[in-house]
CSV table of C-alpha atoms in Angstrom, one decimal:
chain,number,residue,atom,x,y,z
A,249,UNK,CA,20.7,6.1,5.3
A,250,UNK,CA,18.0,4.2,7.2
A,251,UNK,CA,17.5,0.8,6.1
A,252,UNK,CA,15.0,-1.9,7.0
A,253,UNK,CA,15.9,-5.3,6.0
A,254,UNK,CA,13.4,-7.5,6.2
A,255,UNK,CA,14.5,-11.4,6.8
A,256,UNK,CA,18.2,-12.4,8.6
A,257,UNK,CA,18.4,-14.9,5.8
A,258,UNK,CA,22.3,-15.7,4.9
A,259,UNK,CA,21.9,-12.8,2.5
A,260,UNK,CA,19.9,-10.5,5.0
A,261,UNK,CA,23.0,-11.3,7.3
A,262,UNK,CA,25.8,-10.5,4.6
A,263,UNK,CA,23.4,-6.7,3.9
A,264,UNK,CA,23.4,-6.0,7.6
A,265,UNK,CA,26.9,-6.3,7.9
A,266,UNK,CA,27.9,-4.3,4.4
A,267,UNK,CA,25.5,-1.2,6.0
A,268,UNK,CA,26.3,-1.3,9.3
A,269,UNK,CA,30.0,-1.6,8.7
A,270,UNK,CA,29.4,1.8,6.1
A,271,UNK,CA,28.1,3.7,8.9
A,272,UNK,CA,24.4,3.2,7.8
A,273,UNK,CA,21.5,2.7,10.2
A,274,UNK,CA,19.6,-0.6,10.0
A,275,UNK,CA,16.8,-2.4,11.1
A,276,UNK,CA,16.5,-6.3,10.7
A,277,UNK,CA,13.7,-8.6,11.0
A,278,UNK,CA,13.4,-11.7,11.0
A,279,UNK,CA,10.2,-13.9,12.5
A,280,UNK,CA,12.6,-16.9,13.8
A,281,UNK,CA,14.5,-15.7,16.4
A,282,UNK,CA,17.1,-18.0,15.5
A,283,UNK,CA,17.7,-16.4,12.6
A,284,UNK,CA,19.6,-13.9,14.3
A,285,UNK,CA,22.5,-16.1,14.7
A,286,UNK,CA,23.5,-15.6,11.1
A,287,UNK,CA,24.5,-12.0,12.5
A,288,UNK,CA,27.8,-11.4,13.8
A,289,UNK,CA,28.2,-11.0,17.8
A,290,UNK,CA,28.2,-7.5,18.5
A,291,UNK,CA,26.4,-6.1,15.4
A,292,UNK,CA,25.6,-2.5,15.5
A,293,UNK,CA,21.9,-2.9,14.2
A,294,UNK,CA,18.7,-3.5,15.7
A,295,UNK,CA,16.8,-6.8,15.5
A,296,UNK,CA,12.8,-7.0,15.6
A,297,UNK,CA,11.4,-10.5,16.4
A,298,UNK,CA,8.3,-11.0,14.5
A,299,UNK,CA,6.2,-11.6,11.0
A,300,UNK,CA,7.8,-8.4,8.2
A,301,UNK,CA,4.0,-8.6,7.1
A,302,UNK,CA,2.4,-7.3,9.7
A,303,UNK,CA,2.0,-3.8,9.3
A,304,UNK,CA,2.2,-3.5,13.0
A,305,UNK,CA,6.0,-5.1,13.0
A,306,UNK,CA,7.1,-2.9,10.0
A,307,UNK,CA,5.9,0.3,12.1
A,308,UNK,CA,8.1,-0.8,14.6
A,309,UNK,CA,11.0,-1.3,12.7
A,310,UNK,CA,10.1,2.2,11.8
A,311,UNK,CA,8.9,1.5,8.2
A,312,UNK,CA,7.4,5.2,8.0
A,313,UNK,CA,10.7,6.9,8.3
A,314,UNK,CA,12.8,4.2,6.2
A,315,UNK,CA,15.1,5.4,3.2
A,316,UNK,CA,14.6,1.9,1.9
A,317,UNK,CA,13.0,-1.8,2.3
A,318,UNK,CA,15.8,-4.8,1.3
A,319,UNK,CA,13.2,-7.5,1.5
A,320,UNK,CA,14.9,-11.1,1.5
A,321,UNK,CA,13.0,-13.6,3.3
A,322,UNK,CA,13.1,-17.2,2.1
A,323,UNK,CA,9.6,-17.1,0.5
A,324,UNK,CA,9.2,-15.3,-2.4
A,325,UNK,CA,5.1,-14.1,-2.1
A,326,UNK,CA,6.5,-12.7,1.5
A,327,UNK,CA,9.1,-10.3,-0.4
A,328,UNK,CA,6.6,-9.4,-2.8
A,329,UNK,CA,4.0,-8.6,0.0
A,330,UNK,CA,6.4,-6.5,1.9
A,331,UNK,CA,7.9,-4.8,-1.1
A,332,UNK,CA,4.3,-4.0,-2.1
A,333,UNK,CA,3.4,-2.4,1.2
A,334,UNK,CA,6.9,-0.6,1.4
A,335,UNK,CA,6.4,0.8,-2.1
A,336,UNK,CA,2.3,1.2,-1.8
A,337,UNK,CA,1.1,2.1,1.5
A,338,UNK,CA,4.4,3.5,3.0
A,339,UNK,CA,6.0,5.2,-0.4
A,340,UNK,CA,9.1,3.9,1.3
A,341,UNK,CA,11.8,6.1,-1.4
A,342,UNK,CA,14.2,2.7,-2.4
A,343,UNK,CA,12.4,-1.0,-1.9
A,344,UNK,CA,14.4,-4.0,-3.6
A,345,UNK,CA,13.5,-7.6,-2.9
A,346,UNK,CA,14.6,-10.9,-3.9
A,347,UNK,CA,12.7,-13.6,-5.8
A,348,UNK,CA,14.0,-17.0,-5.6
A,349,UNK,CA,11.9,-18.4,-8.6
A,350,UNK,CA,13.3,-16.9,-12.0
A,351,UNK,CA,9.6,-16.5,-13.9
A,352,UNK,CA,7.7,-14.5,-10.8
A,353,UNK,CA,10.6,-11.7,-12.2
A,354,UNK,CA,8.7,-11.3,-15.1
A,355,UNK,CA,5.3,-11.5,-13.9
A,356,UNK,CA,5.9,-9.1,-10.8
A,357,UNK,CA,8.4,-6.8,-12.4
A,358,UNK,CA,5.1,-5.2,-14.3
A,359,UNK,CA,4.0,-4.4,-10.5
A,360,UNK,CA,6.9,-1.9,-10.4
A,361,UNK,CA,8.9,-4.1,-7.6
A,362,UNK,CA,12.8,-3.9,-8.6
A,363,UNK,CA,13.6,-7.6,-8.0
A,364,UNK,CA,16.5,-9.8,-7.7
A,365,UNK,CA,16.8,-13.1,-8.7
A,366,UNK,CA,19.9,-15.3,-7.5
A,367,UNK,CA,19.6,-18.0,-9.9
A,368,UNK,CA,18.8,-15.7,-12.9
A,369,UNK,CA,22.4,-13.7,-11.6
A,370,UNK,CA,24.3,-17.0,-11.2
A,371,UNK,CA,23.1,-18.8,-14.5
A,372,UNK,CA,23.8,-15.1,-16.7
A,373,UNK,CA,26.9,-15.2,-14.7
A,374,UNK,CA,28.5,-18.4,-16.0
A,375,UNK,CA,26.9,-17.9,-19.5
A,376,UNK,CA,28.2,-14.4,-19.9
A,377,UNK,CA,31.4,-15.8,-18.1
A,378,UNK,CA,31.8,-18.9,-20.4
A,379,UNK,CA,31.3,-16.8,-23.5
A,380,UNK,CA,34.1,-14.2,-22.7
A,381,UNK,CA,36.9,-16.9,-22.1
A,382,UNK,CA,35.9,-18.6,-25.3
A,383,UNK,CA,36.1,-15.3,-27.2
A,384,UNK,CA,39.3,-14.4,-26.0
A,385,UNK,CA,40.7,-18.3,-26.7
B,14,UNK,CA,-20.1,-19.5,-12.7
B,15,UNK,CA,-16.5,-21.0,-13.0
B,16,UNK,CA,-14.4,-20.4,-9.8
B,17,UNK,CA,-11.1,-21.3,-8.9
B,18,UNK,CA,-10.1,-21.6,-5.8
B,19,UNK,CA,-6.5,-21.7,-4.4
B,20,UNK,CA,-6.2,-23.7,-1.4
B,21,UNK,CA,-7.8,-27.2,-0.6
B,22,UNK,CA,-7.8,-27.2,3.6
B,23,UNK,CA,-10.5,-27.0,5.6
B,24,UNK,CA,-12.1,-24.3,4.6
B,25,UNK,CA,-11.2,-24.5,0.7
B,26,UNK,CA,-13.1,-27.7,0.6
B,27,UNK,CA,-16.6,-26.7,2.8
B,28,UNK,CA,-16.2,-23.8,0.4
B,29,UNK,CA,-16.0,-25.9,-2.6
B,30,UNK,CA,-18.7,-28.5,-1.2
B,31,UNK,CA,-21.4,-25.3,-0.6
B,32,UNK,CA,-20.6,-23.8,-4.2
B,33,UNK,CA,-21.4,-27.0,-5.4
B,34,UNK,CA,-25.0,-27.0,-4.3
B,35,UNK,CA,-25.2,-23.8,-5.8
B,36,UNK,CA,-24.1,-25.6,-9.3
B,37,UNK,CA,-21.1,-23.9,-9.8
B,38,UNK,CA,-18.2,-25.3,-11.7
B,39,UNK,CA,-15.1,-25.4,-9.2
B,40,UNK,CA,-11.6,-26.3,-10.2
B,41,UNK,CA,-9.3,-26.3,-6.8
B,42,UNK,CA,-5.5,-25.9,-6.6
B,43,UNK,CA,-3.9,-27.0,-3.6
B,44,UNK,CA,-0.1,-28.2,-3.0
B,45,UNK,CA,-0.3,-30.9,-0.7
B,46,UNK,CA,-0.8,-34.9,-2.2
B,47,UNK,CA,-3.0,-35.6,1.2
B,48,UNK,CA,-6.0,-32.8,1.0
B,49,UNK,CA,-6.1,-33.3,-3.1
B,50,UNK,CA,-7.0,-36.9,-2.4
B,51,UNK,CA,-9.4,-36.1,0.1
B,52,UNK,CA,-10.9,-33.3,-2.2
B,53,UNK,CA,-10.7,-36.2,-4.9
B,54,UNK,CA,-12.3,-38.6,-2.8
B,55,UNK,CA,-15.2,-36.3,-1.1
B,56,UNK,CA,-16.2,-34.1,-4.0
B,57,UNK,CA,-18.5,-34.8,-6.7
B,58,UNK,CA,-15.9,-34.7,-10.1
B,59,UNK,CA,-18.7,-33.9,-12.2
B,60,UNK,CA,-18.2,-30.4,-10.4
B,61,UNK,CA,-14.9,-30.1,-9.2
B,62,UNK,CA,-11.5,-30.6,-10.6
B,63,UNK,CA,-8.1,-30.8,-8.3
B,64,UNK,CA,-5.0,-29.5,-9.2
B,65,UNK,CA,-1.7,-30.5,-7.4
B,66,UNK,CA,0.5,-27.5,-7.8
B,67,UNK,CA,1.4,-23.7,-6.1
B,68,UNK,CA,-1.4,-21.4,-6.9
B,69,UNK,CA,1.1,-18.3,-6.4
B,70,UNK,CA,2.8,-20.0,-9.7
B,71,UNK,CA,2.1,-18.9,-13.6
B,72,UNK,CA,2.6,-22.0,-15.3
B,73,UNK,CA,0.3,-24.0,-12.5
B,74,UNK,CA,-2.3,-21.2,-12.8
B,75,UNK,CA,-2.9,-21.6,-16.7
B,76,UNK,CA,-2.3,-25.5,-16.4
B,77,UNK,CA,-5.4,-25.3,-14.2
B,78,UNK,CA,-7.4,-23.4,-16.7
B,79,UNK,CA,-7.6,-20.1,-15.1
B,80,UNK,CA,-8.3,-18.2,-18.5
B,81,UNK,CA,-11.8,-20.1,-18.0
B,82,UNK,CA,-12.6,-18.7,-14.7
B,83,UNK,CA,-14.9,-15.9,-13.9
B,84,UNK,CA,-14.0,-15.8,-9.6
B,85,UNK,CA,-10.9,-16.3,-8.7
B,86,UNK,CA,-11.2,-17.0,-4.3
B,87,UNK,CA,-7.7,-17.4,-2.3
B,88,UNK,CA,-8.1,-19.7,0.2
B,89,UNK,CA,-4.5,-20.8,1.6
B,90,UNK,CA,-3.8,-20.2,5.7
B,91,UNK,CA,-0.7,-18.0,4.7
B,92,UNK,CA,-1.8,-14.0,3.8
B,93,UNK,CA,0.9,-13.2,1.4
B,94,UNK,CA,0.1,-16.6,-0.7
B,95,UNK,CA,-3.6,-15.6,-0.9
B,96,UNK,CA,-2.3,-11.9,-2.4
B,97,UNK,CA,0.3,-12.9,-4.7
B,98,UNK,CA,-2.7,-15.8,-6.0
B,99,UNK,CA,-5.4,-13.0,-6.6
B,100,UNK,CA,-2.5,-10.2,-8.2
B,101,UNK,CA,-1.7,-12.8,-10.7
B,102,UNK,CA,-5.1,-13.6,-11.5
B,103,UNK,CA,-5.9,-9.9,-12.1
B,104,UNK,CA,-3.4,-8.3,-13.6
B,105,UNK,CA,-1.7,-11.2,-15.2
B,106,UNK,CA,-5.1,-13.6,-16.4
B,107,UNK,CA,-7.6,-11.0,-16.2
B,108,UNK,CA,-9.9,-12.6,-13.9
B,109,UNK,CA,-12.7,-10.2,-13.6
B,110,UNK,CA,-13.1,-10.9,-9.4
B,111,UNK,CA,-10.5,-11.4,-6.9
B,112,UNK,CA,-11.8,-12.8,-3.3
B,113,UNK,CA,-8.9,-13.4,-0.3
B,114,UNK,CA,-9.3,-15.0,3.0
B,115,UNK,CA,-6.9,-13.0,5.3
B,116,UNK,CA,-5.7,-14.0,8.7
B,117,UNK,CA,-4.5,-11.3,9.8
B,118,UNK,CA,-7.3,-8.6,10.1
B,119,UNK,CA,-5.0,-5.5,9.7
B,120,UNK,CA,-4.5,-7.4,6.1
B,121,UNK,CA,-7.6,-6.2,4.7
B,122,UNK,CA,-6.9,-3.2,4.5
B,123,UNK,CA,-3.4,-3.8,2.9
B,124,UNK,CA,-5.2,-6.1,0.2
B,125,UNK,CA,-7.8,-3.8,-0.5
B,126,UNK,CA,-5.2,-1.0,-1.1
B,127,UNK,CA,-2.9,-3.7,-3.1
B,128,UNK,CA,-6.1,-4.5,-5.8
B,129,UNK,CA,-8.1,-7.7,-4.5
B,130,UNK,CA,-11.9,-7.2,-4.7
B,131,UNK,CA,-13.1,-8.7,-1.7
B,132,UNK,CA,-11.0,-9.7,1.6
B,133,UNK,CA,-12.8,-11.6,4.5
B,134,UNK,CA,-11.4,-12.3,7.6
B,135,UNK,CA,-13.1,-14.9,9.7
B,136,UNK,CA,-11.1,-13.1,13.3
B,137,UNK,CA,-12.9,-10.2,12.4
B,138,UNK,CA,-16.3,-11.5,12.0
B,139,UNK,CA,-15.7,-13.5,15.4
B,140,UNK,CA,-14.8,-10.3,17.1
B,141,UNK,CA,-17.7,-8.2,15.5
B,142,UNK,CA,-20.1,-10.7,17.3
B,143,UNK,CA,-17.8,-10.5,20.1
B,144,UNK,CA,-18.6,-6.7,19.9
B,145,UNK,CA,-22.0,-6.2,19.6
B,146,UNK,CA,-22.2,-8.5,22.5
B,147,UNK,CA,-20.2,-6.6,25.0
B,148,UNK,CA,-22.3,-3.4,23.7
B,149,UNK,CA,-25.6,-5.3,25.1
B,150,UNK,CA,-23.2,-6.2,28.4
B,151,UNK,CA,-22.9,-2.3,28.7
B,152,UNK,CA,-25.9,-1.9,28.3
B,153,UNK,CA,-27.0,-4.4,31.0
B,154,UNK,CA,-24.5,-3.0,33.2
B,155,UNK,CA,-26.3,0.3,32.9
B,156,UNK,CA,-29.6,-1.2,33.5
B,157,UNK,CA,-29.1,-3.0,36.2
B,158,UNK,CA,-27.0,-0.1,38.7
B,159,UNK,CA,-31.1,1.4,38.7
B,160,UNK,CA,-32.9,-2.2,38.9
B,161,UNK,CA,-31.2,-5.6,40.3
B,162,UNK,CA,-33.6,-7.8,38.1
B,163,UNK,CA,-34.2,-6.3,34.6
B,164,UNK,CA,-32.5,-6.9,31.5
B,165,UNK,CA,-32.6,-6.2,28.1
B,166,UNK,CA,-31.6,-9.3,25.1
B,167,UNK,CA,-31.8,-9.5,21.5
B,168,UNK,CA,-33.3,-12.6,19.9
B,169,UNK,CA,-33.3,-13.9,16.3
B,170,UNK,CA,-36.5,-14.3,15.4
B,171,UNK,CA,-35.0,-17.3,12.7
B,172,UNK,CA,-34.2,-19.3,15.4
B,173,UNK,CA,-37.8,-19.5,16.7
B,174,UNK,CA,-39.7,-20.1,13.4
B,175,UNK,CA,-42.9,-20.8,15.4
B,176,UNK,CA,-43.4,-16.6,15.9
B,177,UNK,CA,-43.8,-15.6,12.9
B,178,UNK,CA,-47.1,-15.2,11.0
B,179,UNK,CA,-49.1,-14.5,13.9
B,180,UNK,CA,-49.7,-11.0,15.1
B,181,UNK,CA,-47.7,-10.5,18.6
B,182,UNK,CA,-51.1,-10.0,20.6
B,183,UNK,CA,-51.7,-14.1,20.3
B,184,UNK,CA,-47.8,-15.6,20.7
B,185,UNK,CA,-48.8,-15.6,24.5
B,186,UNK,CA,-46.1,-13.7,25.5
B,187,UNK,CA,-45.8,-13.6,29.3
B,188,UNK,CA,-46.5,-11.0,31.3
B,189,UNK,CA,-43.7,-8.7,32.7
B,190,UNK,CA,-41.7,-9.7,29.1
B,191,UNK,CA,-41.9,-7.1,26.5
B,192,UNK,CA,-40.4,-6.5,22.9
B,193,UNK,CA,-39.4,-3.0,22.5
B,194,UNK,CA,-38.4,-2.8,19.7
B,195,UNK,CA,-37.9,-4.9,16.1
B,196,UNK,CA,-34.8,-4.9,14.1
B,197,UNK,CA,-36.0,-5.2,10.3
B,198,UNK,CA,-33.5,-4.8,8.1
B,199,UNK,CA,-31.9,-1.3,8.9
B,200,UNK,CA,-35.4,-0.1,10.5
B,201,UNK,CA,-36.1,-0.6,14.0
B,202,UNK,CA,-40.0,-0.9,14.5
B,203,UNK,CA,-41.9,0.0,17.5
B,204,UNK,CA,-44.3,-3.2,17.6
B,205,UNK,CA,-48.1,-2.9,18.7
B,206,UNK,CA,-50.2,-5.7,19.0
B,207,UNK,CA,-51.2,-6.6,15.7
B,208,UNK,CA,-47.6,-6.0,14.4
B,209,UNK,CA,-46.5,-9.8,12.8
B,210,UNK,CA,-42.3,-11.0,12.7
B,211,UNK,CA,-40.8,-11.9,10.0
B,212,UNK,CA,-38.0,-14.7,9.6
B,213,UNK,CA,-35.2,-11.8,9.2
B,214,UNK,CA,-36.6,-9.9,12.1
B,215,UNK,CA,-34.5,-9.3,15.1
B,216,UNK,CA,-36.5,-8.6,18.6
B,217,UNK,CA,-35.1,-6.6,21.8
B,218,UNK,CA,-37.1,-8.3,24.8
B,219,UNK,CA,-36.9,-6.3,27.7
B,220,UNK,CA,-38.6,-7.7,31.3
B,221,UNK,CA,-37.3,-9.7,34.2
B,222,UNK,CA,-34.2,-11.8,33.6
B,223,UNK,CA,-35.7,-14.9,35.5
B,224,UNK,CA,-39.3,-14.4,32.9
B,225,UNK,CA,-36.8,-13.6,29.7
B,226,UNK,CA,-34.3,-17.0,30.3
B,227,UNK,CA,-37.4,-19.1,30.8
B,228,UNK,CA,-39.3,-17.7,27.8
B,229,UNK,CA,-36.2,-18.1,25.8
B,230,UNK,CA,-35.8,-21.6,26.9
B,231,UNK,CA,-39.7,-22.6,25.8
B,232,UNK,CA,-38.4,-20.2,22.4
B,233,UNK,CA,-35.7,-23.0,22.1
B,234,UNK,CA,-37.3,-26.2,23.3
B,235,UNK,CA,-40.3,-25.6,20.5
């Protein structure tokens, strides 16, 4: 598969590394260079310096030939953009993103973006979690 | 008209200030303490109301009253804020029109295709100027390979208010200077003598650069 991941985030990181070491092909960007640190030395993927909005970046990355989009920048309106021109204007097949702010799941789900939100996961986590060992007490 | 506008720089509060004189009702959401008290502080409250909150967010959207707004205009310097602010507007509040500033020009497009209304991007009007004046250069360049001294300009006939009402034959036009040809609306005219400008009017001079930079400096200095 050939997988564009936009933001080298700690998570963006920890995706590279699960594809790549799969024997899938990916593309990261990231628009702070710096960002690439979070990647181990050596990583079979290529890295693209610049802003995962700009339509001119994503072609780059190779955004009209991607399989899917993992979009998981630390701002949530810059997932939703990408995942929006992925899905929209690229019919990119598989586009994902993360949301960081529980209630934009509700709103943007509607929009057909398959989101992910880390402190919905953790907090039905510990409930579900909680609930079993109390149940099996 | 109500309008909300998300953003309170530079150019969400010249906005607000010009939409005031036009007596519209503005309410303003903008995230940073500093610019709301200077949009506090500047703008007329009988007109405008400030919000300190995330435009991009639900809850600060309807605590702002954006079920009463008929515009909703994204203002904010980042693009994807400006999108997510006029999607939730539309397809969550139902605000009838969505207008986004972009900064990127190869945005408009994208935000056109992704629902908002209206996109403007101030590059792009910068660079269309920047355009149609390199087309003149062009044609200058053309013009003067057969002649060293003739050149053709356009003028806004706004900026001189003095020519207009009077038919061309008395403006005392100087000889060796002549307008070939007037831009009204999309028409271009072929003046005569008795033809008279009008305020809107565009006019291509065409003569000797030396006679066109001094007649335009006396166009100026009246």
């Amino acid at each position: 598969m050939f997988l564009i991941i936009a933001g080298c985030t700690q998570v963006g990181a920890l995706l590279v590394k699960k594809f790549v070491d799969t024997g899938h092909n990916v593309v990261v960007i990231d628009r702070d260079k710096g960002n690439f640190d979070y990647l181990e030395t050596g990583c079979n993927c290529l890295m693209i310096h610049g802003m995962p909005i700009d339509e001119d970046v994503l072609k780059e990355a190779g955004i009209e030939r991607a399989d899917a989009l993992i979009a998981v920048t630390a701002e949530d309106n810059m997932n939703i953009m990408i995942s929006q021109i992925a899905k929209h204007l690229y019919h990119v097949p598989h586009v994902m993103m993360q949301a960081n702010h529980p209630e934009r799941q509700a709103v943007l789900s509607a929009k057909g973006l398959h989101m992910i939100c880390p402190i919905a996961l953790t907090a039905d986590h510990f409930y579900t979690s909680l609930l079993q060992k109390e149940n099996s007490i | 008209m109500r309008i909300m506008i998300i953003g309170g720089g530079n150019v969400g509060f010249y906005l607000s200030k010009t939409l005031i004189a036009s007596k519209h009702k503005i309410m303003i959401i903008e995230e940073n303490p500093t610019h709301c008290e200077r949009l506090v502080s500047n703008l007329d409250s009988k007109w405008v109301e400030v919000f300190l909150g995330d435009g991009t967010e639900v809850n600060c959207l309807r605590d702002a009253g954006i079920h009463h707004a008929d515009v909703l205009i994204a203002v904010t310097g980042y693009d994807q804020n400006n999108l997510v602010a006029c999607q939730l507007a539309k397809d969550y509040f139902g605000v009838k029109k969505t207008i986004a500033r972009v900064k990127n020009p190869k945005n408009i497009r994208v935000f056109e295709k992704l629902g908002v209304d209206s996109v403007i991007s101030s590059t792009e009007s910068i660079a269309n100027v920047i355009n149609q004046e390199l087309e003149w250069n062009d044609v200058n360049k053309l013009i003067r390979e057969h002649s060293s001294s003739l050149r053709l300009r356009e003028v806004q006939v706004r900026q001189a208010p003095w020519l207009i009402h009077h038919p061309l034959k008395d403006l005392g036009i100087p000889k060796g200077i002549i307008i070939i040809a007037i831009l009204r609306r999309a028409q271009a005219i072929i003046p005569s003598g008795e033809t008279i400008l009008q305020e809107e009017d565009k006019i291509i001079l065409w003569g000797e650069e030396q006679l066109i930079s001094d007649f335009l400096h006396i166009l100026s200095a009246n």
